[in-house]
Short mmCIF file of C-alpha atoms in Angstrom, two decimals:
data_model
loop_
_atom_site.label_atom_id
_atom_site.label_comp_id
_atom_site.label_asym_id
_atom_site.label_seq_id
_atom_site.Cartn_x
_atom_site.Cartn_y
_atom_site.Cartn_z
CA MET M 1 -59.52 -58.19 -173.97
CA ALA M 2 -60.70 -60.10 -170.87
CA LYS M 3 -63.96 -59.06 -169.28
CA GLN M 4 -63.43 -56.99 -166.15
CA ASN M 5 -64.85 -58.27 -162.86
CA PHE M 6 -66.67 -55.95 -160.45
CA CYS M 7 -67.57 -56.40 -156.79
CA VAL M 8 -70.92 -54.80 -155.97
CA ALA M 9 -72.95 -54.33 -152.78
CA ARG M 10 -76.45 -52.94 -153.13
CA VAL M 11 -79.20 -52.31 -150.59
CA GLU M 12 -82.91 -53.03 -151.11
CA THR M 13 -85.57 -51.81 -148.65
CA ARG M 14 -88.11 -54.23 -147.15
CA THR M 15 -91.15 -53.61 -144.96
CA ARG M 16 -92.62 -56.01 -142.41
CA ALA M 17 -95.38 -56.84 -144.89
CA SER M 18 -93.13 -57.44 -147.91
CA VAL M 19 -90.16 -59.21 -146.33
CA GLY M 20 -91.89 -62.61 -146.30
CA LYS M 21 -91.59 -63.31 -150.03
CA PHE M 22 -87.92 -62.36 -149.99
CA GLU M 23 -87.39 -64.59 -146.96
CA ARG M 24 -88.88 -67.55 -148.86
CA HIS M 25 -86.42 -66.94 -151.69
CA ILE M 26 -83.36 -66.37 -149.51
CA GLU M 27 -84.02 -69.28 -147.16
CA ARG M 28 -85.26 -71.54 -150.00
CA LYS M 29 -88.67 -72.13 -148.39
CA ASN M 30 -90.50 -72.42 -151.73
CA GLU M 31 -91.10 -75.80 -153.35
CA SER M 32 -90.46 -74.44 -156.83
CA TYR M 33 -88.98 -71.32 -158.40
CA GLU M 34 -90.66 -70.30 -161.67
CA ASN M 35 -88.65 -68.25 -164.18
CA MET M 36 -85.53 -68.84 -162.08
CA ASN M 37 -82.61 -71.15 -162.72
CA VAL M 38 -82.57 -72.65 -159.24
CA ASP M 39 -81.17 -76.17 -159.03
CA LEU M 40 -82.75 -77.52 -155.84
CA SER M 41 -80.39 -80.52 -155.86
CA ARG M 42 -77.59 -78.06 -155.00
CA THR M 43 -79.52 -76.12 -152.36
CA PRO M 44 -77.77 -78.05 -149.53
CA MET M 45 -74.55 -76.38 -150.77
CA ASN M 46 -75.91 -72.92 -149.87
CA VAL M 47 -73.99 -71.52 -146.89
CA SER M 48 -75.76 -69.89 -143.94
CA PHE M 49 -73.36 -67.61 -142.07
CA LYS M 50 -76.19 -66.53 -139.76
CA GLY M 51 -79.81 -67.57 -139.40
CA CYS M 52 -82.79 -67.28 -137.09
CA GLY M 53 -83.50 -70.99 -136.66
CA GLU M 54 -87.18 -71.94 -136.78
CA LEU M 55 -88.30 -68.32 -136.45
CA THR M 56 -89.26 -66.12 -139.37
CA TYR M 57 -87.63 -62.75 -139.94
CA ASN M 58 -90.60 -60.94 -138.42
CA GLN M 59 -90.73 -63.29 -135.43
CA THR M 60 -87.03 -62.68 -134.82
CA LEU M 61 -87.66 -58.94 -134.96
CA ASP M 62 -90.55 -59.25 -132.48
CA GLN M 63 -88.24 -61.15 -130.12
CA MET M 64 -85.57 -58.44 -130.37
CA ILE M 65 -88.18 -55.76 -129.62
CA ALA M 66 -89.47 -57.71 -126.60
CA GLU M 67 -85.93 -58.02 -125.26
CA GLY M 68 -85.35 -54.29 -125.71
CA ARG M 69 -82.55 -54.80 -128.22
CA VAL M 70 -84.18 -52.63 -130.90
CA SER M 71 -87.10 -50.20 -131.13
CA LEU M 72 -89.63 -49.42 -133.87
CA LYS M 73 -91.04 -46.47 -131.95
CA GLY M 74 -92.43 -43.78 -134.23
CA LEU M 75 -92.31 -45.88 -137.41
CA LYS M 76 -95.36 -46.15 -139.66
CA PRO M 77 -96.79 -49.62 -140.45
CA ASP M 78 -95.43 -49.46 -144.02
CA ALA M 79 -92.02 -48.09 -143.06
CA THR M 80 -88.75 -49.68 -144.14
CA VAL M 81 -87.70 -52.01 -141.34
CA PHE M 82 -85.32 -54.43 -143.05
CA ASN M 83 -82.37 -53.84 -145.36
CA GLU M 84 -81.58 -56.63 -147.82
CA MET M 85 -77.99 -56.24 -148.91
CA ILE M 86 -76.89 -58.28 -151.93
CA MET M 87 -73.15 -58.76 -152.39
CA ASP M 88 -72.05 -59.91 -155.79
CA VAL M 89 -69.16 -60.43 -158.22
CA ASN M 90 -69.22 -61.67 -161.83
CA THR M 91 -69.75 -65.43 -162.02
CA ASP M 92 -66.64 -65.84 -164.14
CA TYR M 93 -64.50 -64.43 -161.32
CA PHE M 94 -65.13 -67.47 -159.13
CA GLU M 95 -64.63 -69.90 -162.01
CA GLN M 96 -61.21 -68.34 -162.52
CA HIS M 97 -60.26 -68.61 -158.84
CA GLY M 98 -61.41 -72.05 -157.72
CA GLY M 99 -65.20 -72.10 -157.85
CA TYR M 100 -67.30 -73.07 -154.84
CA GLU M 101 -64.60 -73.28 -152.15
CA TYR M 102 -63.20 -69.90 -153.13
CA ALA M 103 -66.69 -68.37 -153.13
CA CYS M 104 -67.26 -69.65 -149.58
CA ARG M 105 -64.11 -67.91 -148.34
CA PHE M 106 -64.90 -64.74 -150.29
CA TYR M 107 -68.41 -64.34 -148.93
CA GLU M 108 -67.41 -65.21 -145.40
CA ALA M 109 -65.18 -62.12 -145.55
CA ALA M 110 -68.05 -60.16 -147.12
CA PHE M 111 -70.29 -61.25 -144.23
CA HIS M 112 -67.81 -59.75 -141.76
CA PHE M 113 -68.03 -56.49 -143.69
CA ALA M 114 -71.80 -56.52 -143.18
CA GLU M 115 -71.28 -57.17 -139.47
CA ASN M 116 -69.14 -54.03 -139.23
CA LEU M 117 -71.67 -52.06 -141.24
CA TYR M 118 -74.85 -53.01 -139.36
CA GLY M 119 -73.56 -54.43 -136.11
CA LYS M 120 -73.41 -58.19 -135.44
CA ASP M 121 -76.61 -58.28 -133.40
CA ASN M 122 -78.59 -56.44 -136.06
CA ILE M 123 -78.11 -59.04 -138.79
CA ILE M 124 -81.08 -61.38 -139.09
CA SER M 125 -79.80 -63.69 -141.81
CA ALA M 126 -76.80 -64.15 -144.11
CA VAL M 127 -76.97 -66.80 -146.85
CA MET M 128 -74.64 -67.50 -149.78
CA HIS M 129 -76.54 -68.97 -152.74
CA ALA M 130 -74.68 -71.62 -154.70
CA ASP M 131 -77.65 -73.20 -156.51
CA GLU M 132 -78.58 -70.63 -159.18
CA LEU M 133 -77.46 -71.69 -162.67
CA ASN M 134 -75.82 -69.08 -164.88
CA ILE M 135 -76.97 -69.99 -168.41
CA ALA M 136 -74.48 -67.80 -170.25
CA MET M 137 -71.48 -69.19 -168.33
CA THR M 138 -72.84 -72.73 -168.65
CA GLU M 139 -72.85 -72.32 -172.43
CA LYS M 140 -69.39 -70.79 -172.34
CA TYR M 141 -67.78 -73.60 -170.32
CA GLY M 142 -69.92 -76.46 -171.65
CA ARG M 143 -70.82 -77.58 -168.10
CA PRO M 144 -73.11 -76.35 -165.31
CA VAL M 145 -71.78 -73.11 -163.83
CA TYR M 146 -73.46 -71.49 -160.82
CA HIS M 147 -73.72 -67.86 -159.79
CA TYR M 148 -72.44 -67.35 -156.25
CA HIS M 149 -73.77 -64.34 -154.32
CA LEU M 150 -74.62 -63.34 -150.75
CA HIS M 151 -77.94 -62.16 -149.29
CA ILE M 152 -77.80 -60.23 -146.01
CA MET M 153 -81.05 -59.35 -144.19
CA ALA M 154 -80.32 -56.73 -141.55
CA LEU M 155 -81.93 -54.04 -139.43
CA PRO M 156 -80.78 -50.46 -140.14
CA VAL M 157 -80.18 -49.48 -136.52
CA VAL M 158 -78.92 -46.14 -135.22
CA ASP M 159 -78.22 -45.23 -131.63
CA LYS M 160 -80.63 -42.56 -130.44
CA GLU M 161 -79.85 -40.68 -127.23
CA VAL M 162 -82.88 -39.74 -125.12
CA HIS M 163 -82.27 -36.73 -122.89
CA TRP M 164 -83.87 -35.56 -119.68
CA THR M 165 -86.44 -32.87 -120.37
CA LYS M 166 -87.46 -29.80 -118.37
CA ARG M 167 -90.14 -31.90 -116.72
CA CYS M 168 -87.41 -33.52 -114.68
CA LYS M 169 -87.44 -32.10 -111.17
CA ASP M 170 -83.67 -32.17 -110.98
CA PRO M 171 -82.43 -29.19 -113.07
CA GLU M 172 -78.90 -30.62 -113.22
CA LEU M 173 -80.15 -33.59 -115.26
CA VAL M 174 -82.01 -31.53 -117.87
CA GLY M 175 -80.43 -31.99 -121.31
CA LYS M 176 -78.25 -34.89 -120.18
CA VAL M 177 -78.48 -38.44 -121.55
CA LYS M 178 -81.21 -40.48 -119.92
CA GLU M 179 -80.92 -43.62 -122.07
CA VAL M 180 -79.72 -44.88 -125.45
CA ILE M 181 -82.29 -46.51 -127.73
CA HIS M 182 -81.29 -48.74 -130.63
CA GLN M 183 -83.73 -47.26 -133.11
CA VAL M 184 -84.56 -48.91 -136.45
CA SER M 185 -84.40 -46.13 -139.02
CA HIS M 186 -83.43 -46.60 -142.66
CA SER M 187 -83.50 -42.86 -143.39
CA LYS M 188 -81.11 -42.06 -140.55
CA LYS M 189 -78.86 -45.02 -141.21
CA TRP M 190 -78.44 -43.83 -144.80
CA LYS M 191 -79.05 -40.11 -144.23
CA SER M 192 -77.51 -37.41 -146.36
CA GLU M 193 -74.52 -35.28 -145.48
CA LYS M 194 -73.52 -32.06 -147.16
CA ALA M 195 -70.27 -32.16 -149.10
CA VAL M 196 -67.76 -29.45 -148.12
CA ASP M 197 -64.35 -28.45 -149.44
CA GLU M 198 -61.08 -28.26 -147.52
CA ASP M 199 -62.08 -24.89 -146.09
CA GLY M 200 -65.45 -26.14 -144.87
CA ASN M 201 -67.41 -24.35 -147.58
CA PRO M 202 -70.36 -26.17 -149.21
CA ILE M 203 -69.68 -27.77 -152.59
CA LEU M 204 -72.24 -26.80 -155.23
CA ASN M 205 -73.07 -28.45 -158.55
CA SER M 206 -73.28 -26.70 -161.93
CA LYS M 207 -76.81 -25.52 -161.11
CA GLY M 208 -75.72 -23.98 -157.83
CA LYS M 209 -77.32 -26.68 -155.69
CA GLN M 210 -75.71 -28.33 -152.69
CA VAL M 211 -73.79 -31.55 -153.41
CA TYR M 212 -74.27 -34.42 -150.97
CA HIS M 213 -72.22 -37.48 -150.17
CA ALA M 214 -73.89 -40.54 -151.71
CA SER M 215 -73.57 -43.23 -149.06
CA TYR M 216 -74.46 -46.01 -151.51
CA SER M 217 -71.43 -44.90 -153.50
CA VAL M 218 -69.39 -44.81 -150.29
CA LEU M 219 -70.71 -48.31 -149.63
CA GLN M 220 -69.10 -49.49 -152.88
CA ASP M 221 -65.80 -47.91 -151.83
CA LYS M 222 -65.82 -49.49 -148.37
CA PHE M 223 -66.85 -52.92 -149.67
CA PHE M 224 -64.05 -52.88 -152.25
CA GLU M 225 -61.52 -51.72 -149.65
CA HIS M 226 -62.62 -54.41 -147.18
CA MET M 227 -62.39 -57.27 -149.69
CA SER M 228 -59.05 -56.06 -151.03
CA GLY M 229 -57.75 -55.76 -147.47
CA ALA M 230 -58.90 -59.34 -146.83
CA GLY M 231 -56.55 -60.51 -149.58
CA PHE M 232 -58.98 -60.96 -152.49
CA GLU M 233 -57.84 -59.63 -155.85
CA GLY M 234 -58.79 -59.72 -159.51
CA PHE M 235 -61.82 -57.44 -159.40
CA SER M 236 -62.61 -53.73 -159.44
CA ARG M 237 -64.99 -51.54 -157.50
CA GLY M 238 -68.54 -51.46 -158.88
CA GLU M 239 -68.79 -48.78 -161.57
CA ARG M 240 -69.61 -45.34 -160.26
CA GLY M 241 -73.06 -44.18 -161.26
CA SER M 242 -73.81 -47.39 -163.12
CA THR M 243 -77.48 -48.32 -163.20
CA ALA M 244 -76.30 -51.92 -163.07
CA GLU M 245 -75.59 -51.38 -159.38
CA HIS M 246 -79.29 -50.70 -158.78
CA LEU M 247 -81.14 -53.58 -160.36
CA THR M 248 -84.51 -52.24 -159.31
CA SER M 249 -84.36 -49.92 -162.35
CA LEU M 250 -87.05 -51.25 -164.69
CA GLU M 251 -85.64 -49.35 -167.63
CA TYR M 252 -82.25 -50.98 -167.13
CA LYS M 253 -83.83 -54.45 -166.91
CA VAL M 254 -85.81 -53.88 -170.09
CA LYS M 255 -82.69 -52.84 -172.03
CA GLN M 256 -80.70 -55.79 -170.72
CA ASP M 257 -83.46 -58.28 -171.56
CA GLU M 258 -83.92 -56.79 -175.04
CA LYS M 259 -80.20 -57.17 -175.72
CA ARG M 260 -80.13 -60.75 -174.43
CA LEU M 261 -83.27 -61.56 -176.46
CA SER M 262 -81.62 -60.22 -179.62
CA ASP M 263 -78.45 -62.22 -178.95
CA LEU M 264 -80.41 -65.41 -178.36
CA GLN M 265 -82.43 -65.00 -181.55
CA SER M 266 -79.19 -64.55 -183.51
CA LYS M 267 -77.80 -67.71 -181.91
CA ILE M 268 -80.94 -69.67 -182.81
CA ALA M 269 -80.71 -68.55 -186.45
CA GLY M 270 -77.06 -69.63 -186.57
CA GLU M 271 -77.75 -72.99 -184.96
CA GLN M 272 -80.63 -73.70 -187.36
CA VAL M 273 -78.38 -73.03 -190.37
CA THR M 274 -75.75 -75.38 -188.93
CA TYR M 275 -78.42 -77.99 -188.27
CA ALA M 276 -79.72 -77.78 -191.86
CA ASP M 277 -76.21 -78.11 -193.31
CA ASN M 278 -75.45 -81.17 -191.19
CA HIS M 279 -78.78 -82.80 -191.97
CA LYS M 280 -77.96 -82.87 -195.71
CA ALA M 281 -75.24 -85.38 -194.97
CA PHE M 282 -77.84 -88.05 -194.30
CA MET M 283 -79.44 -87.60 -197.76
CA THR M 284 -76.55 -89.50 -199.27
CA PHE M 285 -77.94 -92.82 -197.99
CA GLY M 286 -81.28 -92.14 -199.66
CA GLU M 287 -79.52 -91.59 -202.93
CA ILE M 288 -77.77 -94.97 -202.60
CA ASP M 289 -81.09 -96.82 -202.16
CA SER M 290 -82.55 -95.30 -205.34
CA SER M 291 -79.45 -95.65 -207.54
CA GLY M 292 -80.30 -99.04 -209.19
CA LYS M 293 -83.34 -100.69 -210.78
CA LYS M 294 -84.15 -104.35 -210.24
CA THR M 295 -84.67 -106.41 -213.43
CA ILE M 296 -87.02 -109.37 -213.84
CA MET M 297 -83.96 -111.60 -213.48
CA GLY M 298 -83.35 -110.29 -209.98
CA LYS M 299 -80.31 -108.27 -210.95
CA TYR M 300 -79.76 -104.52 -210.63
CA THR M 301 -78.82 -102.18 -213.41
CA VAL M 302 -77.30 -98.75 -212.88
CA SER M 303 -76.25 -95.96 -215.14
CA ALA M 304 -72.58 -95.20 -215.70
CA GLU M 305 -72.96 -92.04 -213.65
CA ALA M 306 -74.64 -93.91 -210.79
CA TYR M 307 -72.03 -96.67 -210.96
CA GLU M 308 -69.20 -94.16 -210.64
CA LYS M 309 -70.91 -92.52 -207.72
CA LEU M 310 -71.52 -95.82 -205.93
CA THR M 311 -67.92 -96.87 -206.45
CA THR M 312 -66.70 -93.65 -204.91
CA LEU M 313 -69.08 -93.98 -201.97
CA ALA M 314 -68.02 -97.60 -201.40
CA LYS M 315 -64.40 -96.53 -201.08
CA GLN M 316 -65.41 -94.04 -198.45
CA SER M 317 -67.78 -96.36 -196.55
CA TYR M 318 -65.58 -96.98 -193.49
CA SER M 319 -64.94 -93.31 -192.82
CA ALA M 320 -68.53 -92.42 -193.73
CA VAL M 321 -69.98 -94.62 -190.98
CA ALA M 322 -67.91 -92.81 -188.35
CA GLU M 323 -68.77 -89.44 -189.86
CA VAL M 324 -72.48 -90.21 -189.85
CA LYS M 325 -72.33 -91.17 -186.21
CA LYS M 326 -70.52 -87.95 -185.42
CA LEU M 327 -73.03 -85.86 -187.36
CA LYS M 328 -75.97 -87.58 -185.69
CA GLU M 329 -74.54 -86.68 -182.31
CA GLU M 330 -73.90 -83.12 -183.48
CA ASN M 331 -77.47 -82.82 -184.75
CA ARG M 332 -78.81 -84.11 -181.45
CA ARG M 333 -76.73 -81.55 -179.57
CA LEU M 334 -77.80 -78.74 -181.88
CA SER M 335 -81.45 -79.73 -181.58
CA ASN M 336 -81.18 -79.63 -177.80
CA ARG M 337 -79.46 -76.26 -177.90
CA ILE M 338 -82.12 -74.82 -180.20
CA TRP M 339 -84.83 -76.08 -177.85
CA SER M 340 -83.01 -74.61 -174.86
CA LEU M 341 -82.49 -71.26 -176.56
CA GLU M 342 -86.10 -71.07 -177.73
CA SER M 343 -87.27 -71.78 -174.18
CA GLU M 344 -85.04 -69.01 -172.90
CA VAL M 345 -86.39 -66.62 -175.56
CA SER M 346 -89.95 -67.47 -174.53
CA ARG M 347 -89.12 -66.78 -170.88
CA LEU M 348 -87.42 -63.51 -171.72
CA LYS M 349 -90.32 -62.38 -173.92
CA THR M 350 -92.69 -62.95 -171.01
CA ALA M 351 -90.41 -61.11 -168.59
CA LEU M 352 -89.93 -58.29 -171.10
CA ALA M 353 -93.67 -57.91 -171.58
CA GLU M 354 -94.18 -57.73 -167.82
CA LEU M 355 -91.45 -55.12 -167.41
CA LYS M 356 -92.81 -53.01 -170.27
CA GLU M 357 -96.27 -53.16 -168.70
CA LYS M 358 -94.83 -51.91 -165.41
CA CYS M 359 -92.98 -49.14 -167.22
CA LYS M 360 -96.00 -48.10 -169.32
CA PRO M 361 -97.41 -45.45 -166.91
CA TYR M 362 -93.99 -43.81 -166.66
CA LEU M 363 -93.41 -43.96 -170.42
CA ASP M 364 -96.88 -42.53 -171.14
CA ALA M 365 -96.24 -39.71 -168.70
CA LEU M 366 -92.83 -39.12 -170.25
CA LYS M 367 -94.39 -38.76 -173.71
CA ALA M 368 -97.10 -36.42 -172.45
CA ALA M 369 -94.86 -34.14 -170.41
CA PRO M 370 -91.17 -35.06 -170.86
CA LYS M 371 -89.76 -31.98 -169.17
CA ALA M 372 -92.02 -32.17 -166.10
CA VAL M 373 -91.45 -35.91 -165.65
CA LYS M 374 -87.69 -35.54 -166.02
CA GLU M 375 -87.61 -32.77 -163.41
CA PHE M 376 -89.74 -34.88 -161.07
CA ILE M 377 -87.53 -37.97 -161.47
CA ASP M 378 -84.37 -35.87 -161.08
CA SER M 379 -85.71 -34.44 -157.82
CA ILE M 380 -86.38 -37.96 -156.49
CA LEU M 381 -82.94 -39.20 -157.53
CA GLU M 382 -81.34 -36.12 -156.01
CA LYS M 383 -83.10 -36.89 -152.73
CA PHE M 384 -81.89 -40.49 -152.60
CA LYS M 385 -78.38 -39.60 -153.66
CA LYS M 386 -78.03 -37.35 -150.65
CA GLN M 387 -76.42 -39.82 -148.35
CA GLU M 388 -74.21 -39.88 -145.28
CA LYS M 389 -70.50 -40.53 -145.75
CA ASP M 390 -69.85 -42.49 -142.53
CA ILE M 391 -72.03 -45.59 -142.79
CA MET M 392 -70.25 -48.03 -140.50
CA TYR M 393 -72.07 -49.00 -137.30
CA ASP M 394 -70.35 -48.01 -134.08
CA PRO M 395 -72.82 -48.73 -131.24
CA ILE M 396 -72.77 -46.85 -127.97
CA PRO M 397 -71.80 -49.30 -125.22
CA ALA M 398 -74.84 -50.55 -123.30
CA ASP M 399 -73.00 -50.12 -120.02
CA LYS M 400 -72.32 -46.42 -120.62
CA PRO M 401 -72.79 -44.72 -117.18
CA LEU M 402 -75.68 -42.31 -116.98
CA PRO M 403 -75.83 -39.23 -114.72
CA GLN M 404 -76.95 -40.04 -111.18
CA LYS M 405 -80.00 -38.37 -109.72
CA LYS M 406 -79.77 -36.34 -106.56
CA PRO M 407 -81.13 -38.08 -103.48
CA LYS M 408 -84.53 -37.12 -102.07
CA SER M 409 -85.65 -35.66 -105.35
CA LYS M 410 -88.55 -36.87 -107.42
CA ASP M 411 -88.15 -36.84 -111.17
CA TYR M 412 -90.57 -37.58 -113.89
CA GLU M 413 -90.19 -38.93 -117.36
CA ARG M 414 -91.15 -36.99 -120.36
#
């Protein structure tokens, strides 16, 4: 049964302080990428659908603030300011549909989805990566295969209406729209909305608690609908509730790395057995050299058994030479594969150790008080699953007419 392909869009939150390291990865500003399969010779093939030129992400944001295009008013210094959206489909999907050129068309359509979601002016950068090697697919196809995916860095902007207050001297203006501010607010962009039935009554879960629309789940629906409507087929919507959609889950990463580590160790064991079997073929030549004994007359004497063996080997000499050459090449390939697999195991062991160390406080707490920790985690997940159903950006026109003030009347701002 063929592996099913899934299209996934996930959102990661970035602050002004943290966005720099992600910018260096997305824009390929680093000189090297440790523990990553980045082929810098292919980096020129990455596609930038939108960029900020010589400016950094933060400098671009500062420029937008100065021009009055967005506002950070009321946000704390460590607040979420940027949304990094990663759009992805299984690597094999693109190999089945034309590779690089097809991926370029696919992610151009995905970029337009992001424009509708955040608003064109609120996207800082959009880059399709075409230079990250997929080891598993490379082994499968026997040639370099790259994982195509799209990084979108955007501002979660909502339109906030500012109304005239009672301080305004003109009573007819009180409560009416004074101005519209394009406010950066992740919580409001992805805010929760209560789920109701056809009669408008709240929908409750089995525990009697209010059910909310999960906008990240709605995001998966809308992304799938958009790409299908753009004419792309052969994939399914990202699995509902799958932890694979949220790769920030350390527990999920640990399980995936443990499985891959186990698979690689099994492969290494199999390759070493094959290598040992093939290597025995070369022992035949050693046996030939030691088959006869030289006499003082300069002649060689062999036993009847050795003579029979040498006669048989002589008859097979022509085919044996070709076979030896083939086996030597096979051994070289197997040796290289074993080295490659062992290197990958070493990398995964290091990554696994790091992930387990990060998970240790949570696991210790879980052992000490499993019920309390589970309730705490469930409450956090419940909070973040409460999302707004309508997530597409529909900005209020900048030229929207505002109420006119009465002449000869002084008014004051709030």
